[in-house]
Amino acid sequence: MRVRAKVVAKGKVQSAGYRDEVEDVALYLGIKGFVRNMEEKDRVEIVCEADERIIDKFLKKIKIKNELIDVKKLTVKKTKPTGEFKTFKIIRKNKDSEIAERMDEAVKHLKGVKKGMYEVRDEVKGSREDIKGVRDEVKGSREDIQNMHKDMRKGQNCIKDSIQDMHKDLKSELKGFREESKQSFDSLNKNLTGFRDETKTEFQTIKTDYGKISQDLGKAVDSINTIAKSIEKLAEAIAKK
């Protein structure tokens, strides 16, 4: 359904290029009507006709907020269309006043741009100083890393020397232990050999002495047997008497 919409845009809308933006959107959507500045410096009037869905879409797109334009509020009144519009256009007061107004606004924008450029310059200067500081920090860090590398090399050399000294000491101690062990084993071997020889001699002595004792015992037994026989004979003689 086609409708007619009377819209009042309130905010930073005059001398900001807002009417040009509204015209572009209207022509894109096929809306017919006009846009013009109102007596109040913070208001723009829009009168347009189109299908209601297109009008609603148009209203969303013209509520603009950017660096130059800031639409605070849209007041909308919908009525029946009249079909009086053939296209969409900007209604201006007069050519001279529009030009002067645009020039004043352009000067104001240029001042803002100039101020922004100064701010950018200051930011660039600060960034350059920050970069210089970072560069100095990187340089210092690189020197610290180089010093750490030197210290690590010194530490590695010290560890290497310590390991070599430990190896020498261990080698010397092992050599001394081996020599002492050899002497101990040699002494033990000699002692065992002497003990074996002494034991062998003692056993031989015992064997010799045992043989002599055996002979003496044999003689003693013979003597005992002789005595026993003599006693038997003596007993028989006594019995006969």
Short mmCIF file of C-alpha atoms in Angstrom, two decimals, residues 147-163:
data_model
loop_
_atom_site.label_atom_id
_atom_site.label_comp_id
_atom_site.label_asym_id
_atom_site.label_seq_id
_atom_site.Cartn_x
_atom_site.Cartn_y
_atom_site.Cartn_z
CA ASN A 147 76.30 -10.96 27.42
CA MET A 148 74.21 -13.96 28.42
CA HIS A 149 75.72 -15.88 25.52
CA LYS A 150 79.22 -14.94 26.68
CA ASP A 151 78.38 -15.96 30.25
CA MET A 152 76.96 -19.25 28.98
CA ARG A 153 80.14 -19.89 27.02
CA LYS A 154 82.22 -19.13 30.11
CA GLY A 155 79.99 -21.42 32.14
CA GLN A 156 80.33 -24.17 29.55
CA ASN A 157 84.12 -23.79 29.63
CA CYS A 158 84.11 -23.93 33.43
CA ILE A 159 81.93 -27.05 33.38
CA LYS A 160 84.19 -28.60 30.75
CA ASP A 161 87.30 -27.85 32.86
CA SER A 162 85.61 -29.22 35.98
CA ILE A 163 84.64 -32.42 34.16
#
